[in-house]
GROMACS .gro file of C-alpha atoms in nm:
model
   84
    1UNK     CA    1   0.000   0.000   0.000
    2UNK     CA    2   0.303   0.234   0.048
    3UNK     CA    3   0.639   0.246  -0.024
    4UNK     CA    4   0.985   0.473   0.036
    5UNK     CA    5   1.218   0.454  -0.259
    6UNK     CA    6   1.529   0.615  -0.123
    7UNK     CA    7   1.877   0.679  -0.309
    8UNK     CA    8   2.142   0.446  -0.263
    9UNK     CA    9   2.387   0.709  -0.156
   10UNK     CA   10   2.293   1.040   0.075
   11UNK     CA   11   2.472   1.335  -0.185
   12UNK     CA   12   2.227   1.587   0.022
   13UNK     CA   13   2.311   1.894   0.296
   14UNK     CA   14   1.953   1.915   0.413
   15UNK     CA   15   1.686   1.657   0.440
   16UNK     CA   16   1.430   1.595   0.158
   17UNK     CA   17   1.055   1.400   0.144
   18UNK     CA   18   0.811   1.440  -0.120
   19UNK     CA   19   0.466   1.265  -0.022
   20UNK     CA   20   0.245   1.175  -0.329
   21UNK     CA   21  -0.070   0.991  -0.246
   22UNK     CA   22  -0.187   0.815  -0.650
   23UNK     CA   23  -0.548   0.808  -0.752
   24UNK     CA   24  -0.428   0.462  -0.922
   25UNK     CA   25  -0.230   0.228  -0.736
   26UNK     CA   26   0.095   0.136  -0.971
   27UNK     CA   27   0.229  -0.161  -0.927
   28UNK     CA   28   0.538  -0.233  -0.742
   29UNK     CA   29   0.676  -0.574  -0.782
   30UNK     CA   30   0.394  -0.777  -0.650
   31UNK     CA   31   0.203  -0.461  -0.451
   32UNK     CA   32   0.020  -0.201  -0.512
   33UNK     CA   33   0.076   0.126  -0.416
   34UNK     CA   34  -0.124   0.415  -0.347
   35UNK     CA   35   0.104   0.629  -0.119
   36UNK     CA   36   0.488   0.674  -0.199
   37UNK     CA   37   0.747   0.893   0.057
   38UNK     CA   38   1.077   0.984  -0.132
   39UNK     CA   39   1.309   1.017   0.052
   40UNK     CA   40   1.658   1.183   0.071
   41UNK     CA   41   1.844   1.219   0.417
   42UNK     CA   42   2.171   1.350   0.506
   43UNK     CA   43   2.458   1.191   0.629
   44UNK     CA   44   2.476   1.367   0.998
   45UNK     CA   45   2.295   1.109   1.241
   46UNK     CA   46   2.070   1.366   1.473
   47UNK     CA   47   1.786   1.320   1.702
   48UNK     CA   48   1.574   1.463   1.428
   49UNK     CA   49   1.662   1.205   1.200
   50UNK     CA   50   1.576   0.938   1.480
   51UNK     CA   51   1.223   1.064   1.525
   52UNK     CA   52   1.145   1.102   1.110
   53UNK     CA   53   1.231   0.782   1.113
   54UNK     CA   54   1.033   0.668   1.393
   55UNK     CA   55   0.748   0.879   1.304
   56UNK     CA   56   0.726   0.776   0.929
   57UNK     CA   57   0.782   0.395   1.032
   58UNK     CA   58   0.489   0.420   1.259
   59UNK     CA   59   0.275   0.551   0.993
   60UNK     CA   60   0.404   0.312   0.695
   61UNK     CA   61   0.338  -0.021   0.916
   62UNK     CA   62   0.004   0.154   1.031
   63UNK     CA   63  -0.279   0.029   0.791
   64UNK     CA   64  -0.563   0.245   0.885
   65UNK     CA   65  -0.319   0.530   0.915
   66UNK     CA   66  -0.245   0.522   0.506
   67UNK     CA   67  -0.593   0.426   0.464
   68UNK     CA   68  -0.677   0.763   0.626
   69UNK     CA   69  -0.421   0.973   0.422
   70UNK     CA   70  -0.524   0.809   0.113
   71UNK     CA   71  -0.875   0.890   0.178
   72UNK     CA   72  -0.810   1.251   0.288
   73UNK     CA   73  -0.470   1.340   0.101
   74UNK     CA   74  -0.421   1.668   0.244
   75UNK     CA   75  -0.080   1.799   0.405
   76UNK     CA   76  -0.263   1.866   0.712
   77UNK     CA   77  -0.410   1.479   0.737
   78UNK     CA   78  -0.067   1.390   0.653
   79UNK     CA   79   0.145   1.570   0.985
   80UNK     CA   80  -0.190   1.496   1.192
   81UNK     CA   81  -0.108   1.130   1.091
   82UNK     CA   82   0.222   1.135   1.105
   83UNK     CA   83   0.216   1.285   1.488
   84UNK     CA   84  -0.018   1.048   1.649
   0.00000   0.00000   0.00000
């Protein structure tokens, strides 16, 4: 239902992630996708690093949470989600 395509090396100064939430699922190996989170992080391990990755990992493995965002794709859904 979601997926994180990241790069295989970190070439970036400041962190980068680009939500899109599809109208059509595509289809990614064997699963379809609806809600994709590129991401681009920078080499410095920080505290703020620790809890994007928390945070984002909470909401991936969280069913009802994409469900939710994919229902109501709005950037305010999305940080609401992505809090609780």
């Amino acid at each position: 239902m979601a997926a994180t395509p990241h790069p295989e090396k970190t070439i970036v100064d400041k962190n980068i992630a680009v939500v899109g939430v599809l109208n059509q699922p595509i289809i990614w190996d064997t699963h379809r996708i609806n809600l994709v989170i590129l991401v681009n992080l920078k080499r410095d391990y920080n505290q703020e690093l620790e809890s994007f990755y928390q945070k984002t990992t909470n909401l991936l493995f969280n069913h009802k949470k994409v469900a939710a965002l994919i229902r109501n794709p709005t950037f305010t859904n999305f940080m609401t989600l992505l809090s609780n």
